[in-house]
Coordinates of C-alpha atoms in Angstrom, one line a residue:
M1 CA 0.0 0.0 0.0
S2 CA 1.4 3.4 -1.0
K3 CA 2.3 6.1 1.5
S4 CA 0.0 8.6 -0.3
I5 CA -3.0 6.3 0.2
V6 CA -2.4 6.0 3.9
E7 CA -2.0 9.7 4.2
R8 CA -5.2 10.3 2.3
A9 CA -7.0 7.7 4.5
Y10 CA -5.9 9.5 7.7
Y11 CA -7.1 12.8 6.4
L12 CA -10.5 11.4 5.4
M13 CA -11.0 9.4 8.6
K14 CA -10.1 12.4 10.7
L15 CA -12.3 14.6 8.5
G16 CA -15.3 12.2 9.0
R17 CA -14.7 12.0 12.7
V18 CA -14.6 15.8 13.3
F19 CA -17.4 16.4 10.9
E20 CA -19.8 14.1 12.8
E21 CA -18.7 15.3 16.2
R22 CA -19.5 18.9 15.1
A23 CA -22.8 17.8 13.4
K24 CA -23.8 16.3 16.8
E25 CA -23.1 19.7 18.5
E26 CA -25.0 21.6 15.9
Y27 CA -28.0 19.2 16.2
M28 CA -28.0 19.8 20.0
K29 CA -28.1 23.6 19.3
G30 CA -31.1 23.1 17.0
N31 CA -29.3 24.0 13.8
I32 CA -30.0 20.5 12.3
S33 CA -33.5 19.0 12.3
G34 CA -34.9 15.6 11.6
F35 CA -32.9 12.4 12.0
L36 CA -29.1 12.3 12.4
H37 CA -27.4 8.9 12.4
L38 CA -23.7 9.1 13.2
A39 CA -21.0 6.6 12.2
I40 CA -18.3 7.6 14.7
G41 CA -16.2 4.4 15.1
E42 CA -16.9 3.0 11.6
E43 CA -14.6 5.3 9.7
A44 CA -12.1 2.6 8.7
V45 CA -14.8 0.7 6.7
H46 CA -16.3 3.8 5.1
V47 CA -12.9 5.3 4.0
G48 CA -11.0 2.1 3.4
A49 CA -13.7 0.6 1.2
T50 CA -14.2 3.8 -0.8
L51 CA -10.5 4.4 -1.5
A52 CA -10.0 0.7 -2.5
F53 CA -13.0 0.6 -4.7
G54 CA -12.1 3.7 -6.6
K55 CA -14.4 4.3 -9.7
G56 CA -17.8 2.7 -9.8
D57 CA -21.1 3.3 -8.1
I58 CA -21.6 3.4 -4.4
F59 CA -25.0 2.9 -2.7
V60 CA -25.2 3.2 1.1
H61 CA -27.6 3.5 4.0
Y62 CA -28.6 6.4 6.0
R63 CA -25.4 6.5 8.2
E64 CA -23.6 8.0 5.3
H65 CA -21.7 11.2 6.0
V66 CA -18.2 9.6 6.0
W67 CA -19.0 7.6 2.9
A68 CA -19.9 10.8 1.1
L69 CA -16.8 12.7 2.3
A70 CA -14.6 9.8 1.2
K71 CA -16.2 9.7 -2.2
G72 CA -15.4 13.4 -2.7
M73 CA -18.3 15.4 -1.5
S74 CA -17.3 18.7 0.1
P75 CA -17.7 19.3 3.8
K76 CA -19.5 22.6 3.0
S77 CA -22.2 21.1 0.7
L78 CA -22.6 18.2 3.1
M79 CA -23.0 20.4 6.3
A80 CA -25.3 22.7 4.4
E81 CA -27.5 19.8 3.5
L82 CA -27.7 18.8 7.1
F83 CA -28.8 22.3 8.0
G84 CA -31.5 22.1 5.2
K85 CA -30.0 24.9 3.2
K86 CA -30.2 25.8 -0.5
T87 CA -26.5 25.2 -0.9
G88 CA -26.7 21.6 0.3
V89 CA -25.8 18.8 -2.0
S90 CA -29.5 17.9 -2.3
K91 CA -30.6 21.5 -2.1
G92 CA -31.7 21.1 1.4
K93 CA -34.5 18.7 0.6
G94 CA -32.7 15.5 1.7
G95 CA -31.0 16.1 4.9
S96 CA -28.7 13.7 6.6
M97 CA -30.3 10.5 5.2
H98 CA -30.5 11.5 1.5
L99 CA -27.1 12.6 0.2
Y100 CA -26.9 12.1 -3.5
E101 CA -24.3 13.2 -6.1
P102 CA -24.4 11.2 -9.4
L103 CA -21.4 13.2 -10.7
L104 CA -19.4 11.3 -8.1
N105 CA -21.2 8.0 -8.7
F106 CA -22.6 8.4 -5.2
Y107 CA -26.2 7.2 -5.0
G108 CA -26.2 7.8 -1.3
G109 CA -28.4 7.2 1.6
N110 CA -31.7 5.4 1.7
A111 CA -33.9 5.8 4.7
I112 CA -35.4 2.3 4.5
V113 CA -33.3 -0.5 6.0
G114 CA -31.8 -2.6 3.1
A115 CA -33.7 -0.8 0.3
Q116 CA -30.5 0.3 -1.3
I117 CA -29.4 -3.4 -1.9
P118 CA -31.8 -4.2 -4.8
H119 CA -31.1 -0.7 -6.3
A120 CA -27.4 -1.5 -6.4
V121 CA -28.1 -4.9 -8.0
G122 CA -30.1 -3.0 -10.7
A123 CA -27.1 -0.7 -11.3
A124 CA -24.8 -3.6 -11.5
Y125 CA -27.0 -5.2 -14.1
A126 CA -26.9 -1.9 -16.1
R127 CA -23.1 -1.8 -15.8
K128 CA -22.8 -5.4 -17.1
Y129 CA -25.4 -4.8 -19.9
L130 CA -23.5 -1.7 -21.1
G131 CA -20.2 -3.4 -21.0
H132 CA -18.6 -1.2 -18.3
T133 CA -15.7 -2.5 -16.3
E134 CA -16.5 -0.6 -13.1
G135 CA -18.5 -2.4 -10.6
V136 CA -21.0 -1.4 -7.9
L137 CA -20.5 -1.3 -4.1
V138 CA -23.4 -1.5 -1.7
A139 CA -23.1 -1.1 2.0
F140 CA -25.7 -2.1 4.6
G141 CA -25.9 -3.0 8.3
D142 CA -26.4 -6.3 10.1
G143 CA -30.1 -5.7 10.5
A144 CA -30.6 -5.6 6.7
T145 CA -29.4 -9.2 6.4
N146 CA -32.7 -10.3 8.0
A147 CA -34.8 -8.6 5.3
G148 CA -36.4 -10.5 2.4
N149 CA -35.0 -8.2 -0.3
Y150 CA -31.5 -9.0 1.0
Y151 CA -31.8 -12.7 -0.1
E152 CA -33.6 -11.9 -3.3
S153 CA -30.7 -9.5 -4.2
L154 CA -28.0 -12.0 -3.4
N155 CA -29.8 -14.6 -5.5
M156 CA -30.2 -12.3 -8.5
A157 CA -26.6 -11.1 -8.3
A158 CA -25.3 -14.6 -8.2
L159 CA -27.7 -16.0 -10.8
W160 CA -27.0 -13.2 -13.3
E161 CA -23.3 -13.0 -12.4
L162 CA -23.3 -9.3 -11.7
P163 CA -20.3 -7.1 -10.7
V164 CA -21.4 -6.0 -7.3
L165 CA -19.6 -6.0 -4.0
F166 CA -21.8 -6.5 -0.9
V167 CA -20.3 -4.7 2.1
N168 CA -21.9 -5.7 5.4
E169 CA -21.2 -3.3 8.3
N170 CA -21.8 -5.5 11.3
N171 CA -21.9 -3.1 14.2
L172 CA -23.7 -5.7 16.3
Y173 CA -27.0 -3.7 16.7
A174 CA -30.0 -3.3 14.5
I175 CA -31.2 0.0 15.9
G176 CA -31.2 -1.1 19.5
T177 CA -31.5 -4.9 19.1
R178 CA -28.3 -6.9 19.6
I179 CA -27.5 -9.3 16.8
D180 CA -27.9 -12.4 19.0
R181 CA -31.6 -11.4 19.6
A182 CA -32.3 -10.8 15.9
S183 CA -30.3 -13.1 13.7
A184 CA -30.3 -17.0 13.9
V185 CA -26.9 -16.8 12.1
K186 CA -24.3 -14.7 14.0
E187 CA -21.5 -15.0 11.5
L188 CA -23.2 -13.0 8.8
Y189 CA -20.9 -13.7 5.9
K190 CA -22.2 -17.3 6.1
K191 CA -25.6 -16.0 4.9
A192 CA -23.9 -15.3 1.6
K193 CA -21.5 -18.2 1.2
E194 CA -24.0 -20.3 -0.8
F195 CA -24.3 -17.5 -3.4
M196 CA -20.7 -16.1 -3.8
P197 CA -17.3 -15.8 -2.2
A198 CA -17.7 -14.4 1.3
E199 CA -15.4 -13.5 4.2
R200 CA -15.3 -11.8 7.5
V201 CA -12.7 -9.0 8.1
D202 CA -11.8 -6.7 11.1
G203 CA -13.5 -3.4 10.2
M204 CA -11.6 -1.4 12.8
D205 CA -8.3 -1.8 10.9
F206 CA -8.0 0.4 7.8
F207 CA -5.2 -1.8 6.3
Q208 CA -7.4 -4.9 6.5
V209 CA -10.4 -3.1 5.0
Y210 CA -8.4 -1.7 2.2
D211 CA -6.7 -5.0 1.3
A212 CA -10.0 -6.9 1.4
V213 CA -11.9 -4.5 -0.8
S214 CA -9.0 -4.3 -3.2
K215 CA -9.0 -8.1 -3.6
A216 CA -12.8 -8.2 -4.0
K217 CA -12.7 -5.4 -6.6
E218 CA -10.2 -7.3 -8.7
Y219 CA -12.4 -10.4 -8.5
I220 CA -15.7 -8.7 -9.5
E221 CA -13.9 -6.8 -12.4
T222 CA -12.0 -9.8 -13.8
E223 CA -14.6 -12.5 -13.1
G224 CA -17.7 -10.3 -13.5
K225 CA -19.3 -11.9 -10.5
P226 CA -20.5 -10.7 -7.0
Y227 CA -18.4 -10.8 -3.8
Y228 CA -19.3 -10.4 -0.1
I229 CA -17.4 -8.9 2.9
E230 CA -18.7 -8.8 6.4
F231 CA -16.8 -6.1 8.4
L232 CA -16.9 -6.3 12.2
T233 CA -17.1 -2.8 13.4
Y234 CA -18.9 -0.6 16.0
R235 CA -20.6 2.7 16.3
Y236 CA -19.9 4.7 19.5
E237 CA -23.0 6.7 19.3
P238 CA -26.6 5.4 19.6
H239 CA -28.7 4.6 16.6
S240 CA -29.7 8.2 16.2
M241 CA -29.8 11.4 18.2
S242 CA -33.3 10.4 19.6
D243 CA -31.9 7.1 21.0
P244 CA -30.5 7.1 24.5
G245 CA -28.4 4.1 23.7
D246 CA -28.8 2.6 27.1
Y247 CA -28.8 -1.0 25.8
R248 CA -25.0 -1.1 25.6
S249 CA -22.8 -1.6 28.7
P250 CA -19.9 0.8 29.6
R251 CA -17.6 -2.2 29.4
E252 CA -18.6 -3.0 25.9
L253 CA -18.1 0.7 24.8
K254 CA -14.7 0.7 26.4
V255 CA -13.6 -2.5 24.6
F256 CA -14.4 -0.9 21.2
H257 CA -13.1 2.6 22.1
D258 CA -9.7 0.8 22.8
K259 CA -9.8 -0.3 19.2
D260 CA -10.6 3.2 17.8
P261 CA -9.9 3.1 14.0
V262 CA -8.6 6.7 13.8
E263 CA -6.2 6.2 16.6
F264 CA -5.2 2.8 15.3
L265 CA -4.3 4.2 11.9
K266 CA -2.4 7.1 13.5
R267 CA -0.3 4.7 15.6
E268 CA 0.3 2.2 12.7
G269 CA 1.1 5.0 10.2
I270 CA 3.8 6.4 12.5
K271 CA 5.0 2.9 13.4
R272 CA 5.4 1.8 9.8
G273 CA 7.1 5.1 8.8
L274 CA 4.3 6.2 6.5
F275 CA 3.9 9.5 8.2
D276 CA 5.1 11.3 11.4
E277 CA 3.7 13.3 14.3
N278 CA 4.2 16.6 12.3
F279 CA 2.0 15.2 9.5
V280 CA -0.7 14.2 12.0
K281 CA -0.6 17.7 13.7
E282 CA -0.9 19.4 10.3
I283 CA -3.9 17.3 9.2
D284 CA -5.6 17.6 12.5
E285 CA -5.4 21.4 12.3
R286 CA -6.4 21.5 8.7
V287 CA -9.5 19.4 9.4
E288 CA -10.6 21.6 12.3
E289 CA -10.3 24.7 10.0
E290 CA -12.3 22.9 7.2
I291 CA -15.1 21.9 9.5
E292 CA -15.3 25.4 11.1
E293 CA -15.6 26.8 7.6
A294 CA -18.3 24.3 6.7
V295 CA -20.4 25.2 9.7
K296 CA -20.0 28.9 8.9
F297 CA -21.0 28.3 5.3
A298 CA -24.1 26.3 6.4
L299 CA -25.2 28.9 8.9
E300 CA -24.8 31.8 6.4
S301 CA -26.4 29.9 3.5
P302 CA -30.0 30.8 2.4
E303 CA -33.0 28.7 3.0
P304 CA -34.4 27.0 -0.2
E305 CA -37.4 28.7 -1.8
D306 CA -40.8 27.0 -1.6
A307 CA -40.7 26.2 -5.3
E308 CA -37.7 23.9 -4.6
L309 CA -40.2 21.4 -3.2
F310 CA -41.3 20.6 -6.8
T311 CA -38.0 20.2 -8.5
D312 CA -35.9 17.0 -9.1
I313 CA -38.9 14.9 -8.1
F314 CA -39.0 12.8 -11.3
C315 CA -36.5 12.5 -14.1
E316 CA -37.9 11.3 -17.5
V317 CA -34.6 11.8 -19.3
C318 CA -31.6 12.0 -16.9
T319 CA -28.4 13.4 -18.2
D320 CA -26.3 13.2 -15.0
V321 CA -26.4 9.5 -14.3
V322 CA -24.8 6.4 -15.8
P323 CA -25.6 6.5 -19.6

C-alpha cells in the first residue's frame, strides 16, 4: 500500500470524525433537524472501502456522511444539506439521510433498511449490460441481512453474475436490538456463502479493510461476479440522536473505544514510517479549519425557496447518471 493512500486515509477518517462530532453539536443547538445517524467508530470501513473501490457506483444506507466525504463530497455542501440549506448537495431537501451526487457516482443514503441493496443490483445489471468494467459497491448494516430483499438481491446477483460488492457493516446492533436477539446466524458472511465468495474482516483496521476490498474489486472486475465482505465494526453513538443508547454496557463501549480506528491508523502509520507526528498535527489542524468553515458556510447559506419542493422529483430523461 502506498504512502499517499495511507496519508489520504488518515485525512479522510479524521475529517469524517470531526465532521460528525461537530454535526452532533449543531444538532443539539437546534441547527440540524430531523434524523441524524452518526457513524463515529466506523470510519475505517467507510474510508477504506471507498478508497480501495475507486471508480464505480456506491450505494449506502442512512449512516452515510463519511462515505460521502470519502467519495469526494465537500464538507461545506454536506454540512449545508444537514442544515437544510439551499447550498446543500440535495438543495436542502434530503437532509442527513438522502445525500446524492451522481457526478461522483454516489447514489447515497436510503432511509429504508436494506432498500439500497436491490437498487445496487439493478445498477450492476446496467453496468454489465452496457459493458462497463466498473462495478457497484453496496453497504448495509447487520439488521438488513434479515430482510427479504437481501436474499432476493443475493440470489439475482449470483444467478446473473453481476459485478457487485456487498459490504456488510456488522456493528452488532440493528437500531437497539443486539445481533444475537435478531439473527439466527451470527457470522453474517455465512448468509452469503452459498451465493458467492464471502469472508469476515476486522472493520476497525484500515489496512485490512483496504486490502479486502482491493481483492474483492479485482475479483468482480475480472470474473464479473459478485463478492461479499462482512466487516466487524462498532458505532460509539446510539442509533440516532433520539436514541438514549442505554442498551449497551460501559464495558462494551470501552472495549471498542480501545480499538478506535482513527487512533489505530495514526499509531500504525507512524510505526510503519508512512507519516510522522508533524503530519498528524498538520492534518488535525487542517480538518478543524475545514469543519469550522463548513459550519459557517451552512449557517450563512439561504433557505431554499418554496418552489424547490417541486424540482428534481421525477426525471424522465436524466443526463447526469450512468448512460
